Short mmCIF file of C-alpha atoms in Angstrom, two decimals:
data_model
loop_
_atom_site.label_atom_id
_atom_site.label_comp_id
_atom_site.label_asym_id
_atom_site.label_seq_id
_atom_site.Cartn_x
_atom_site.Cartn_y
_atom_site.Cartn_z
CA UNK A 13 21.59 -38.14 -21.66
CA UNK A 14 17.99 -37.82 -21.27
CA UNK A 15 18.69 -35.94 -17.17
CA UNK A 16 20.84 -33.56 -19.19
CA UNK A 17 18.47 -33.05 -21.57
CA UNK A 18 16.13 -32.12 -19.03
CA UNK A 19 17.76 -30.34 -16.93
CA UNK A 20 18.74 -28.19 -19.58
CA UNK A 21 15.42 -27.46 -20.90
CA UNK A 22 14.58 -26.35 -17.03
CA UNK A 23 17.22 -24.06 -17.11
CA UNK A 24 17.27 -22.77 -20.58
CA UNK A 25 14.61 -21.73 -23.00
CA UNK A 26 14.35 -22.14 -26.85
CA UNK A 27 15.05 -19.31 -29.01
CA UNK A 28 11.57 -17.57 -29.17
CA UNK A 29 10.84 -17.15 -25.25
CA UNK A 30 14.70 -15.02 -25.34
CA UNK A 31 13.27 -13.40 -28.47
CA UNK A 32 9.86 -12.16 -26.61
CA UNK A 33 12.45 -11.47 -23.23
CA UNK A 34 14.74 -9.10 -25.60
CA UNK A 35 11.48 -7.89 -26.78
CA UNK A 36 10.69 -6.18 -23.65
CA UNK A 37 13.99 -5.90 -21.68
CA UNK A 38 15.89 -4.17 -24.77
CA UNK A 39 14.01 -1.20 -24.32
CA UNK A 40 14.00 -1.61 -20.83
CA UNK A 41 17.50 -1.39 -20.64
CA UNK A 42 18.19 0.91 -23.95
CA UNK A 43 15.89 3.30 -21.94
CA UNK A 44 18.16 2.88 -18.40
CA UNK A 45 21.26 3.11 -20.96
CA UNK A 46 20.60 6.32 -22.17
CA UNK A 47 19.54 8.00 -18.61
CA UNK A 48 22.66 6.74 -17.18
CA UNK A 49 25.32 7.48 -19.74
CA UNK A 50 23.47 11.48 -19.90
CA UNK A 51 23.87 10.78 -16.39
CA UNK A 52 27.16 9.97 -16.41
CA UNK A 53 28.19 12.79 -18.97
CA UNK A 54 26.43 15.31 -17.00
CA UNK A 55 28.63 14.04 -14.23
CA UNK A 56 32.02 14.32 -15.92
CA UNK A 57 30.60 17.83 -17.24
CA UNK A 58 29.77 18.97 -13.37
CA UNK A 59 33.33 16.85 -12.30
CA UNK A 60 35.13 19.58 -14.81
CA UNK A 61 34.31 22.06 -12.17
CA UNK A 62 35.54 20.43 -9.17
CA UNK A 63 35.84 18.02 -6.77
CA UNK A 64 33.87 20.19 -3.89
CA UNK A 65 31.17 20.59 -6.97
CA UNK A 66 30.98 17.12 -8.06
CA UNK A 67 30.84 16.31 -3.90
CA UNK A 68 28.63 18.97 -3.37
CA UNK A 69 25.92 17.69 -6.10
CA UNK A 70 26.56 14.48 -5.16
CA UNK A 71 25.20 14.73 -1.32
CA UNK A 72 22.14 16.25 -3.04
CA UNK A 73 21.50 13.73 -5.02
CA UNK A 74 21.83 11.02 -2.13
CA UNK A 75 18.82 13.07 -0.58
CA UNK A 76 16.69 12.97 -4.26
CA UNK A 77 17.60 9.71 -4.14
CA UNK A 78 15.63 8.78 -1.13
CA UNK A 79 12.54 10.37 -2.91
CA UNK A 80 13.04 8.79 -6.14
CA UNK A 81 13.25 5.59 -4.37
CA UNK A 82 9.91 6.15 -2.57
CA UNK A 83 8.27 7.23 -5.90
CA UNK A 84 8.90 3.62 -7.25
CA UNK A 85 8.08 2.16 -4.24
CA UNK A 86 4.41 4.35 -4.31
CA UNK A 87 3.86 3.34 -8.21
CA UNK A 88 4.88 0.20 -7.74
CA UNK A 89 2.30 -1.33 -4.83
CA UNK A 90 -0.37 -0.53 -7.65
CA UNK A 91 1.76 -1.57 -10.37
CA UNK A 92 1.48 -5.31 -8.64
CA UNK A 93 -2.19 -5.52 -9.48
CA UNK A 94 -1.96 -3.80 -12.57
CA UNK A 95 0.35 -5.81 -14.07
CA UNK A 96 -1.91 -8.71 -13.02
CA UNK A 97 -4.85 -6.55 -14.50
CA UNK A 98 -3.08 -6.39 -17.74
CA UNK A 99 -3.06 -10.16 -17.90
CA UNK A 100 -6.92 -10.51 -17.15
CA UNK A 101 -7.48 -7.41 -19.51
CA UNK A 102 -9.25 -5.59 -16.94
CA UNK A 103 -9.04 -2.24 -18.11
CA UNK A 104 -10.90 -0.62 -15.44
CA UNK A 105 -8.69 -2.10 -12.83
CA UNK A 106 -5.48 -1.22 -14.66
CA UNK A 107 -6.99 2.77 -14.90
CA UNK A 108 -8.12 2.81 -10.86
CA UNK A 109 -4.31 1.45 -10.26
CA UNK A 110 -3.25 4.35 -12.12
CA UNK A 111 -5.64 7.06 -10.35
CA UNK A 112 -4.01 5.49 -6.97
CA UNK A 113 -0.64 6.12 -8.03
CA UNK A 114 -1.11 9.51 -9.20
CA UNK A 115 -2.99 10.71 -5.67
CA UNK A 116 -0.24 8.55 -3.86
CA UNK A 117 2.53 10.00 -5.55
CA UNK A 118 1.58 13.43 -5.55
CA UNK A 119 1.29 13.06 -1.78
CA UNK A 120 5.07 12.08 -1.69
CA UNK A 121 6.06 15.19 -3.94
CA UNK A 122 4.57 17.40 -1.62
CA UNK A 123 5.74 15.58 1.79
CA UNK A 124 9.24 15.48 0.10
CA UNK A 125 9.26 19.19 -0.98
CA UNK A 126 7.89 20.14 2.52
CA UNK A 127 11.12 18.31 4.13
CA UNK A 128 13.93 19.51 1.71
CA UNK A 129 12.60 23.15 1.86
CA UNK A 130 13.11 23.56 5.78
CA UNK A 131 15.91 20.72 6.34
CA UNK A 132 18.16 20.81 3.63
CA UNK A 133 21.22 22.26 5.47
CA UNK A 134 20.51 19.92 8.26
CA UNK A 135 20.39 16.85 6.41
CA UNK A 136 23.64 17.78 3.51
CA UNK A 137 25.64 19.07 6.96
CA UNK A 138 25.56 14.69 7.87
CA UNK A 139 27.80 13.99 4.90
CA UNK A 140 30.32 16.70 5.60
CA UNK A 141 33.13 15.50 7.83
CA UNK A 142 34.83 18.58 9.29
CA UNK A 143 37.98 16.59 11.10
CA UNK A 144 39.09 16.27 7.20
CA UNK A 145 38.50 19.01 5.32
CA UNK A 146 38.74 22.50 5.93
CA UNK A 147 35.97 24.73 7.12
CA UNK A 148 35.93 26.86 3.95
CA UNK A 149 35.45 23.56 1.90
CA UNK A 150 33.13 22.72 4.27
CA UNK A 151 31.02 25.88 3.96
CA UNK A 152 31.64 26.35 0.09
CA UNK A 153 30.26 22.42 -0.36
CA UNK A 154 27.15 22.95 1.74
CA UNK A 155 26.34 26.37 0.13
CA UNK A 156 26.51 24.93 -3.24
CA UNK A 157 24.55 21.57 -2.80
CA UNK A 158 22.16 23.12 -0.36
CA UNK A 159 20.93 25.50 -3.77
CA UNK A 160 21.30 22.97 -5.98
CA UNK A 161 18.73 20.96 -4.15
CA UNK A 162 16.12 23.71 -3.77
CA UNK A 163 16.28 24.20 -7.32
CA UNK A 164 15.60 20.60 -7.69
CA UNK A 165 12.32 21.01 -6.16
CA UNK A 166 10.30 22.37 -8.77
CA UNK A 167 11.26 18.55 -10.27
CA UNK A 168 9.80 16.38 -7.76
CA UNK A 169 5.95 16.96 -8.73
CA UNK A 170 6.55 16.36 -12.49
CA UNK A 171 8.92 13.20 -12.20
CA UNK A 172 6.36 11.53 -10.01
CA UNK A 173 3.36 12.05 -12.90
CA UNK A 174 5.82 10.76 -15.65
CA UNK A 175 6.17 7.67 -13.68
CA UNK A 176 2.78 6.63 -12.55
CA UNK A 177 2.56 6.99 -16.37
CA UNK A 178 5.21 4.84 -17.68
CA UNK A 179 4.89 2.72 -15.21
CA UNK A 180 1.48 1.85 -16.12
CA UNK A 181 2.35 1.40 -19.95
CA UNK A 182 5.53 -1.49 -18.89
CA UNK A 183 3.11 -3.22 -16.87
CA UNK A 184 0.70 -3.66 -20.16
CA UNK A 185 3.91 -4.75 -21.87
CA UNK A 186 4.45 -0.94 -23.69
CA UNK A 187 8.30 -0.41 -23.31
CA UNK A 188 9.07 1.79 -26.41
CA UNK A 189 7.12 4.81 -25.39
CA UNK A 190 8.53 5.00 -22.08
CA UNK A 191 12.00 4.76 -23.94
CA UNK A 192 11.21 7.32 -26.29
CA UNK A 193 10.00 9.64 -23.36
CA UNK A 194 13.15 8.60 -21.17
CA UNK A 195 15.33 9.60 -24.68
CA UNK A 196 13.80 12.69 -24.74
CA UNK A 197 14.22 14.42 -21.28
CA UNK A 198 17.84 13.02 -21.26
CA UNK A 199 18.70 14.38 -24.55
CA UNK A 200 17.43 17.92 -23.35
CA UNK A 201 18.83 17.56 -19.63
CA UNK A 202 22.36 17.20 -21.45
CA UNK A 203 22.04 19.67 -24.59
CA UNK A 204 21.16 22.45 -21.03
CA UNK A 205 23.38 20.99 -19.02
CA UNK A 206 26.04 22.02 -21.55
CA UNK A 207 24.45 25.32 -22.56
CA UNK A 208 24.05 26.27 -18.76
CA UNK A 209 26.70 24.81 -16.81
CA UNK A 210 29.11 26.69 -18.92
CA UNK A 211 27.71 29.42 -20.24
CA UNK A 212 27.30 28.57 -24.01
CA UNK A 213 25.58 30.01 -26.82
CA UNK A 214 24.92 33.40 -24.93
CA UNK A 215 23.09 32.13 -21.66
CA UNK A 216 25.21 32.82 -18.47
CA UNK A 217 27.83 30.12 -17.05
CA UNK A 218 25.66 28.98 -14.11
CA UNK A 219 27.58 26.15 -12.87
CA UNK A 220 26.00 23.71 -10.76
CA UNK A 221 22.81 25.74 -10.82
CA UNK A 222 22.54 25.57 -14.58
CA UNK A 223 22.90 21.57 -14.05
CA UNK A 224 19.84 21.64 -11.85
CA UNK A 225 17.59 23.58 -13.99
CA UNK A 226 18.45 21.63 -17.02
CA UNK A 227 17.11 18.90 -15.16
CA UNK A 228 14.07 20.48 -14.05
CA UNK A 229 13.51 21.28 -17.84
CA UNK A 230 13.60 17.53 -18.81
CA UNK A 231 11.32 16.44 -16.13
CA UNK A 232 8.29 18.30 -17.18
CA UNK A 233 9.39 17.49 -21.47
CA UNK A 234 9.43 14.03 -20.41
CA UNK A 235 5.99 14.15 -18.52
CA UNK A 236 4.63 16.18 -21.97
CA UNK A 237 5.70 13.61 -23.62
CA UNK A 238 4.44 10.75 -22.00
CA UNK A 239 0.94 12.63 -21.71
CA UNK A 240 0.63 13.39 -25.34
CA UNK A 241 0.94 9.35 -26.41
CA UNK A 242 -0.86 8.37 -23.53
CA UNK A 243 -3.79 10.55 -25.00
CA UNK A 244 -2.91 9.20 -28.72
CA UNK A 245 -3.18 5.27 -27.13
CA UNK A 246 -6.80 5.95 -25.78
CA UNK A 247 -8.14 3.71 -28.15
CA UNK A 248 -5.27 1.08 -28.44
CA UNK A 249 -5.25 1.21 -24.33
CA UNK A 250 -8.72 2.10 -23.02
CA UNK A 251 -7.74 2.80 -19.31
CA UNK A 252 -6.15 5.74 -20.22
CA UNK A 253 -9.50 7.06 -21.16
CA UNK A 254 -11.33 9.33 -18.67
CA UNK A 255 -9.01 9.11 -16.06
CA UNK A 256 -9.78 12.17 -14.26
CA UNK A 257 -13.48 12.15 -15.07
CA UNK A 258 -15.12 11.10 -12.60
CA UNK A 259 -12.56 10.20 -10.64
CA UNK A 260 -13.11 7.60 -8.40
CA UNK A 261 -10.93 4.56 -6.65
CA UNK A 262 -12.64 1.83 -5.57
CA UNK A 263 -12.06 1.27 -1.45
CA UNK A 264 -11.78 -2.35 -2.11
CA UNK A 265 -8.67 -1.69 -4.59
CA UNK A 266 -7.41 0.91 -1.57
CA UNK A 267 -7.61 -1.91 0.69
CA UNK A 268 -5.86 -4.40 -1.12
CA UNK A 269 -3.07 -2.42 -2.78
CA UNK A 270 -2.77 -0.68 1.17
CA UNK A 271 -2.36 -4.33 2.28
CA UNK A 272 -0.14 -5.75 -0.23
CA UNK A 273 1.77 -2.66 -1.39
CA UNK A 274 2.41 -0.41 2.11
CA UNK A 275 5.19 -3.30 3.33
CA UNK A 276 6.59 -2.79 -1.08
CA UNK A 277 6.36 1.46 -0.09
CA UNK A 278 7.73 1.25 3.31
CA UNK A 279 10.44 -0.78 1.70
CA UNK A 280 11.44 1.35 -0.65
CA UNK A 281 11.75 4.14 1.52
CA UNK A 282 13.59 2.15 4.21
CA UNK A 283 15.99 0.68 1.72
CA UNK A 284 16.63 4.00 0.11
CA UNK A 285 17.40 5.57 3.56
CA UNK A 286 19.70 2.39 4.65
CA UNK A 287 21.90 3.17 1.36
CA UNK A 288 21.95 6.92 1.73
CA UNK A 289 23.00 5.94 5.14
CA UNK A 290 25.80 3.22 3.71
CA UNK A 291 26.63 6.63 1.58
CA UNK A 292 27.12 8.74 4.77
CA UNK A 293 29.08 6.38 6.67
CA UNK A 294 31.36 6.26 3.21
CA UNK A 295 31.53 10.15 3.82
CA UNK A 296 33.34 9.97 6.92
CA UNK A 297 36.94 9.25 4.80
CA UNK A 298 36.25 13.28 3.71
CA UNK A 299 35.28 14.87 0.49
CA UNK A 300 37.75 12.86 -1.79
CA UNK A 301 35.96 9.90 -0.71
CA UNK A 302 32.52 11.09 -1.65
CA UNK A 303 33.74 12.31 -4.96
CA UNK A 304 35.28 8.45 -5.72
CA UNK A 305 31.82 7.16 -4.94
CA UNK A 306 30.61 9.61 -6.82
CA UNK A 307 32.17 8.43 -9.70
CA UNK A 308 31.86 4.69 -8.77
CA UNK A 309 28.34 4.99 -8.30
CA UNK A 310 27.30 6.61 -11.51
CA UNK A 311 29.79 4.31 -13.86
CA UNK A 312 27.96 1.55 -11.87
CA UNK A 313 24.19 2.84 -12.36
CA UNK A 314 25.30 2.68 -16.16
CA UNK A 315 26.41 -1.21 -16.19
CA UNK A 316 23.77 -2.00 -13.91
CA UNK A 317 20.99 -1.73 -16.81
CA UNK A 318 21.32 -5.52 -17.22
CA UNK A 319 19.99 -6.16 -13.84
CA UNK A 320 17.18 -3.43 -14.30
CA UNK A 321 15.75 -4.56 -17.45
CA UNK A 322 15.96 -8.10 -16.09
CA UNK A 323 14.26 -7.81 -13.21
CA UNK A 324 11.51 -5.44 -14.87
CA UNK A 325 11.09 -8.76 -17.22
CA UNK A 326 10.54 -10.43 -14.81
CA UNK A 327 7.54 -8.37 -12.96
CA UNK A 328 5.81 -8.50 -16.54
CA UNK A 329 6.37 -11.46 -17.70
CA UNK A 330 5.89 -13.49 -14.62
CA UNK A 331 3.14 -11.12 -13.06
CA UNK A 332 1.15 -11.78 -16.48
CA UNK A 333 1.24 -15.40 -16.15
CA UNK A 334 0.28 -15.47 -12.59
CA UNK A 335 -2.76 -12.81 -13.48
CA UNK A 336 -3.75 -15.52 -16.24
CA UNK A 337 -3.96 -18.16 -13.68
CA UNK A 338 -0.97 -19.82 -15.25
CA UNK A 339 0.93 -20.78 -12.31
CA UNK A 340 3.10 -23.66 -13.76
CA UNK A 341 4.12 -21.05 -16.72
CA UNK A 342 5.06 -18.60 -14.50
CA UNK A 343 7.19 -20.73 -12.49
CA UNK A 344 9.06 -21.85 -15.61
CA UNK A 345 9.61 -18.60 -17.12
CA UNK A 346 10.79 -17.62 -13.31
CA UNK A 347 13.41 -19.93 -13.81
CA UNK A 348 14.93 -19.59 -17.21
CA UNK A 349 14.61 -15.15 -16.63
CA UNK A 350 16.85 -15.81 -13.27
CA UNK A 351 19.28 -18.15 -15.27
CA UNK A 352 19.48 -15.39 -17.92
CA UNK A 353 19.96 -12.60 -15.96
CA UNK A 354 23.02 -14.49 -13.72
CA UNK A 355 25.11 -14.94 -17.63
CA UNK A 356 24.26 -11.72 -18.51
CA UNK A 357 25.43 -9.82 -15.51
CA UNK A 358 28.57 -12.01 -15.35
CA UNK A 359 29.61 -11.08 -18.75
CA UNK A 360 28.60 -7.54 -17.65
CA UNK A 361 30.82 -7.30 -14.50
CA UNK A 362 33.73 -8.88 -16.62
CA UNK A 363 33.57 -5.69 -18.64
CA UNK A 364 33.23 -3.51 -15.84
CA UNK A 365 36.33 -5.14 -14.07
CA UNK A 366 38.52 -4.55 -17.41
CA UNK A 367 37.31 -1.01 -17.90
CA UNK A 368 37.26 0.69 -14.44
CA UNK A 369 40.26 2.17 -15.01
CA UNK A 370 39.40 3.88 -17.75
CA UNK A 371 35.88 6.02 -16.68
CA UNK A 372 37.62 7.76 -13.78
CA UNK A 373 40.10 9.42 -16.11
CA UNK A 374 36.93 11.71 -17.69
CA UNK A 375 36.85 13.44 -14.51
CA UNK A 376 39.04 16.91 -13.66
CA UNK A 377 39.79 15.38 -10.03
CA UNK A 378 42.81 14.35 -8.46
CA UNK A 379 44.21 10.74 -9.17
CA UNK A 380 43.99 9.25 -5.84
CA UNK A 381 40.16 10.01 -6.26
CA UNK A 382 41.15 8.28 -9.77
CA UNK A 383 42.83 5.53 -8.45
CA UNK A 384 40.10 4.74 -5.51
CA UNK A 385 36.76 5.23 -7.50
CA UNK A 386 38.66 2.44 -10.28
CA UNK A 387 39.09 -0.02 -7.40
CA UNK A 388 35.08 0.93 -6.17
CA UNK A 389 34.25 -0.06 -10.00
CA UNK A 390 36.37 -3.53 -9.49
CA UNK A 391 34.30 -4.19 -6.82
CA UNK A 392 31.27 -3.68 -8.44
CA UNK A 393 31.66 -5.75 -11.51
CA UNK A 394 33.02 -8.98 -8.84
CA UNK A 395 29.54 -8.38 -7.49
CA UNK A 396 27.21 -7.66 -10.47
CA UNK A 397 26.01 -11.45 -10.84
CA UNK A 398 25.03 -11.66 -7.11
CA UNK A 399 23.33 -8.00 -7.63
CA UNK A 400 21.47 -9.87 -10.48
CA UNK A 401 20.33 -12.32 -7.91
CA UNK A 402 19.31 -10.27 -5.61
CA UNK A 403 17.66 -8.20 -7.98
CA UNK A 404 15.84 -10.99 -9.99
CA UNK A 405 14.76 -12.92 -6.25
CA UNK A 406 13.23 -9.51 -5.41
CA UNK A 407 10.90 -9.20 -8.64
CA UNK A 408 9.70 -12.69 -8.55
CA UNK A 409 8.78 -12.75 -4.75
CA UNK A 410 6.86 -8.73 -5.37
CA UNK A 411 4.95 -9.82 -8.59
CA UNK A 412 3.43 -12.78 -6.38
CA UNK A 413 2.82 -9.85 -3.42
CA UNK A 414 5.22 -11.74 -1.32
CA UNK A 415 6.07 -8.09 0.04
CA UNK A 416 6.57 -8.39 3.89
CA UNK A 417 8.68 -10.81 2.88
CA UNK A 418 10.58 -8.84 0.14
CA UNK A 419 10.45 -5.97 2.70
CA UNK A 420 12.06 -7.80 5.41
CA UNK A 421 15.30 -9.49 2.83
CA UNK A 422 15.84 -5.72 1.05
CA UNK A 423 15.06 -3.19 3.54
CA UNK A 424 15.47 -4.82 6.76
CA UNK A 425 18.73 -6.53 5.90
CA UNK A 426 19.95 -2.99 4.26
CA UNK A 427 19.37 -1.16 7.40
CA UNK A 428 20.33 -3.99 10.13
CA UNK A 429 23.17 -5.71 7.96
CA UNK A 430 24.72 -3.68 5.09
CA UNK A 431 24.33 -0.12 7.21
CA UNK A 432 25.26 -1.44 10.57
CA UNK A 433 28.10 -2.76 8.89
CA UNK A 434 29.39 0.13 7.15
CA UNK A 435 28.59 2.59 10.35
CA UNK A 436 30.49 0.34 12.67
CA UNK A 437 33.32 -0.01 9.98
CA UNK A 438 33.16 3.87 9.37
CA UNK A 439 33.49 4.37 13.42
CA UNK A 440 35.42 1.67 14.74
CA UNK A 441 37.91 1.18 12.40
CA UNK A 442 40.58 3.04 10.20
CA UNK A 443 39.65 1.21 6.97
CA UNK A 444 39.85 3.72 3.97
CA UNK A 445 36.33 3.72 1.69
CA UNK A 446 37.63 0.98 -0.61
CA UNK A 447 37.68 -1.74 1.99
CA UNK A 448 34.53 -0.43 3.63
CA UNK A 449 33.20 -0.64 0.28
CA UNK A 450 34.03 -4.07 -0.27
CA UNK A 451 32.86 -5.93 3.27
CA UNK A 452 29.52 -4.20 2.79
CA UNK A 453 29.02 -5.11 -0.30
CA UNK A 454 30.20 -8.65 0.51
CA UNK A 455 27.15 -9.10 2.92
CA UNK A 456 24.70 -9.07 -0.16
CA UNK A 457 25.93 -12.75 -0.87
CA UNK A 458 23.92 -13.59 2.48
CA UNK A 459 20.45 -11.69 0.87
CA UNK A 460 21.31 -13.79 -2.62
CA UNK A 461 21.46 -17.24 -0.94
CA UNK A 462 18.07 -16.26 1.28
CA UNK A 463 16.54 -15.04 -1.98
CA UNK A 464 17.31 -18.17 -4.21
CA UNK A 465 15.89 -20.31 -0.92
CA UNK A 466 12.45 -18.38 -1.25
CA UNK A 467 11.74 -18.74 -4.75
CA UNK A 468 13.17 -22.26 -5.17
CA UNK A 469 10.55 -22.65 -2.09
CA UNK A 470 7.73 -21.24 -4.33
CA UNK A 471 5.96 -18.99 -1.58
CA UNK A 472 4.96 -16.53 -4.69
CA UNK A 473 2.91 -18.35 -6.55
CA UNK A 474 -0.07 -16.26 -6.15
CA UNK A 475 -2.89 -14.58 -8.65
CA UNK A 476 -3.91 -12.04 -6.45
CA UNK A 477 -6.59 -11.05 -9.15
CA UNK A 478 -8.95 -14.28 -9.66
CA UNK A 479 -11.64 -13.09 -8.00
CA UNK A 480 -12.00 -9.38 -8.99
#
């Protein structure tokens, strides 16, 4: 009785640790929620005007993806020490972390910008497969997703700021804000979408250009936004004052977020690249194919909020305690977050498996596309708890800076595993997209094992602030 008892209270928690969880991953995930249904609505909306327009969109967002990635990656090497700043109530680290990721990531918008501008053809043309579709869908898919992208640009500066921002305000513990901010830029980005795509209310019907300046509009509302209550919290959060004044980052932080967060950036970027890559080899079974995933992959962005505001818990939480010096704390509430997040993404992929058939049918598309992207969606709810593994491993090893070795299970295992896989798969066999789908997604069972292995081992158990 009394080994149950205990091993219970190892893995489970009493009612007000899943109160203060909730506390921060509700908005977390409220916030992720409300991005990805817009998302998903804008999707169906851009779906009602084709399959070549949905695929053509698509491709381009496989490329933002890759930058989007990297801009987490960038705010997130300082976001290691400033979450452990938070806990020390440092404010002057917390504010130099920010001033990092602001130079850092406005370096990425203009190396990204730089790259889409004069290889945008170049780079869409690797997820067109001409042996299956005809050259004028070929050339009418690349015309539209190569402007789409450009348009796109005038994005990439803006969505980096918001982010250094917000991410700075969840490491402190501030969730809401960033929710209210994320609320806001989605709600506009669909009331334009609708206006623009179709021509409503008097403005022209711009189609998929419409859907890309709608977005463009939310980005910079969003960064307003976040700017205005980050100037209203001065007082309630001193390192947001004088952050450009006298502007100055200490070498010593350069070093140590350089050392500690490069392997977290280059990791991002890799593992971002090895999934666009996944994507292209996916491509290869022609433009029906890309539109499924299309489909599969936004529906799944939506259900995977569980996993995201999980794993966010778990950088905040855990990095806190670890920043306090509270080591066996942070190893306790390591355990019970991971336990929490496997029952709530089972539960999660149990919907998903009952309800795939039914997200495909928004979409003006043809019902094999239909009938493939609701088998992609099966997959993905058999496979949300080990995602939530995966995920949950991931946060605990970063927030103890454990990040060559979180570089070498996410990225290095995405590019030599999970996109080896798919290319030789893609190439060597005649396995349509849901099978190819399925083995590669099958290999991140390996990652979850190796993950579980390394935490239950304890290597991140590390206050990489004591002695600032």
């Amino acid at each position: 009785m009394e080994h149950t008892q205990s091993l219970r209270s190892r893995l489970f928690a009493d009612r007000p640790f899943y109160a203060m969880v909730l506390a921060i991953a509700v908005p977390i995930m409220l916030q992720s929620a409300v991005t990805n249904f817009v998302n998903l609505l804008d999707n169906i909306m851009i779906g009602r005007l084709g399959t070549l327009e949905m695929s053509g969109v698509s491709i381009a967002n496989q490329l933002l993806f890759i930058y989007n990635i990297s801009i987490f990656g960038c705010v997130n090497a300082a976001g290691i020490f400033s979450a452990q700043y938070c806990g020390k109530k440092d404010h002057d680290g917390v504010r130099n972390c920010l001033r990092l990721k602001t130079v850092v990531g406005m370096a990425a918008a203009l190396i990204a910008s730089v790259i889409f501008l004069t290889k945008h053809d170049a780079l869409i043309s690797l997820y067109l497969n001409e042996d299956l579709n005809s050259a004028a869908d070929i050339a009418y898919t690349l015309k539209g997703s190569s402007e789409y992208l450009l348009i796109m640009l005038a994005g990439l500066a803006p969505f980096a700021l918001s982010q250094c921002v917000s991410s700075t305000m969840r490491e402190d513990g501030e969730t809401l804000s960033p929710m209210k901010a994320s609320f806001l830029a989605v709600g506009i980005n669909f009331i334009f979408n609708y206006i623009l795509i179709f021509g409503k209310f008097g403005f022209p019907r711009l189609g998929i250009h419409g859907a890309a300046i709608a977005t463009v509009l939310s980005r910079f509302a969003e960064l307003a936004y976040l700017c205005f209550i980050a100037n209203a919290m001065k007082a309630e959060k001193p390192y947001f004052q004088s952050v450009f004044k006298g502007f100055r980052i200490p070498a010593s932080l350069i070093g140590k977020v350089a050392k500690k967060g490069t392997p977290l950036i280059i990791n991002e970027i890799l593992w971002s690249l090895g999934i666009a890559g996944i994507n292209q080899a996916y491509s290869t079974r022609g433009l029906d194919a890309v539109a499924a995933c299309n489909i599969y992959s936004t529906v799944n962005n939506l259900f995977m909020i569980v996993c995201i505001g999980m794993g966010s818990s778990i950088g905040i939480l855990v990095g806190q305690q670890l920043g306090a010096g509270k080591s066996e704390t942070a190893v306790q509430y390591d355990r019970w977050l991971i336990v929490f997040a496997i029952i709530l993404s089972t539960l999660t992929g149990i919907l998903m498996i009952f309800s795939a058939p039914l997200f495909p049918l928004l979409y003006n598309t043809d019902d094999s596309v239909r009938s493939t992207a609701a088998s992609l969606l099966r997959i993905a709810g058999l496979m949300m708890p080990v995602s939530a593994i995966c995920n949950a491993c991931y946060f605990t090893l970063r927030c103890g800076g454990k990040t060559v070795i979180t570089f070498l299970s996410d990225s290095v295992f995405t590019c030599l595993v999970s996109w080896s896989l798919a290319a030789l798969l893609a190439s060597r066999t005649s396995l349509d997209v849901v099978w190819l789908v399925l083995l590669v997604s099958s290999a991140d069972l390996i990652k979850a094992v190796f993950g579980l292995f390394l935490v239950g081992k304890g290597v991140w158990i590390n206050n990489l602030v004591a002695h600032d």
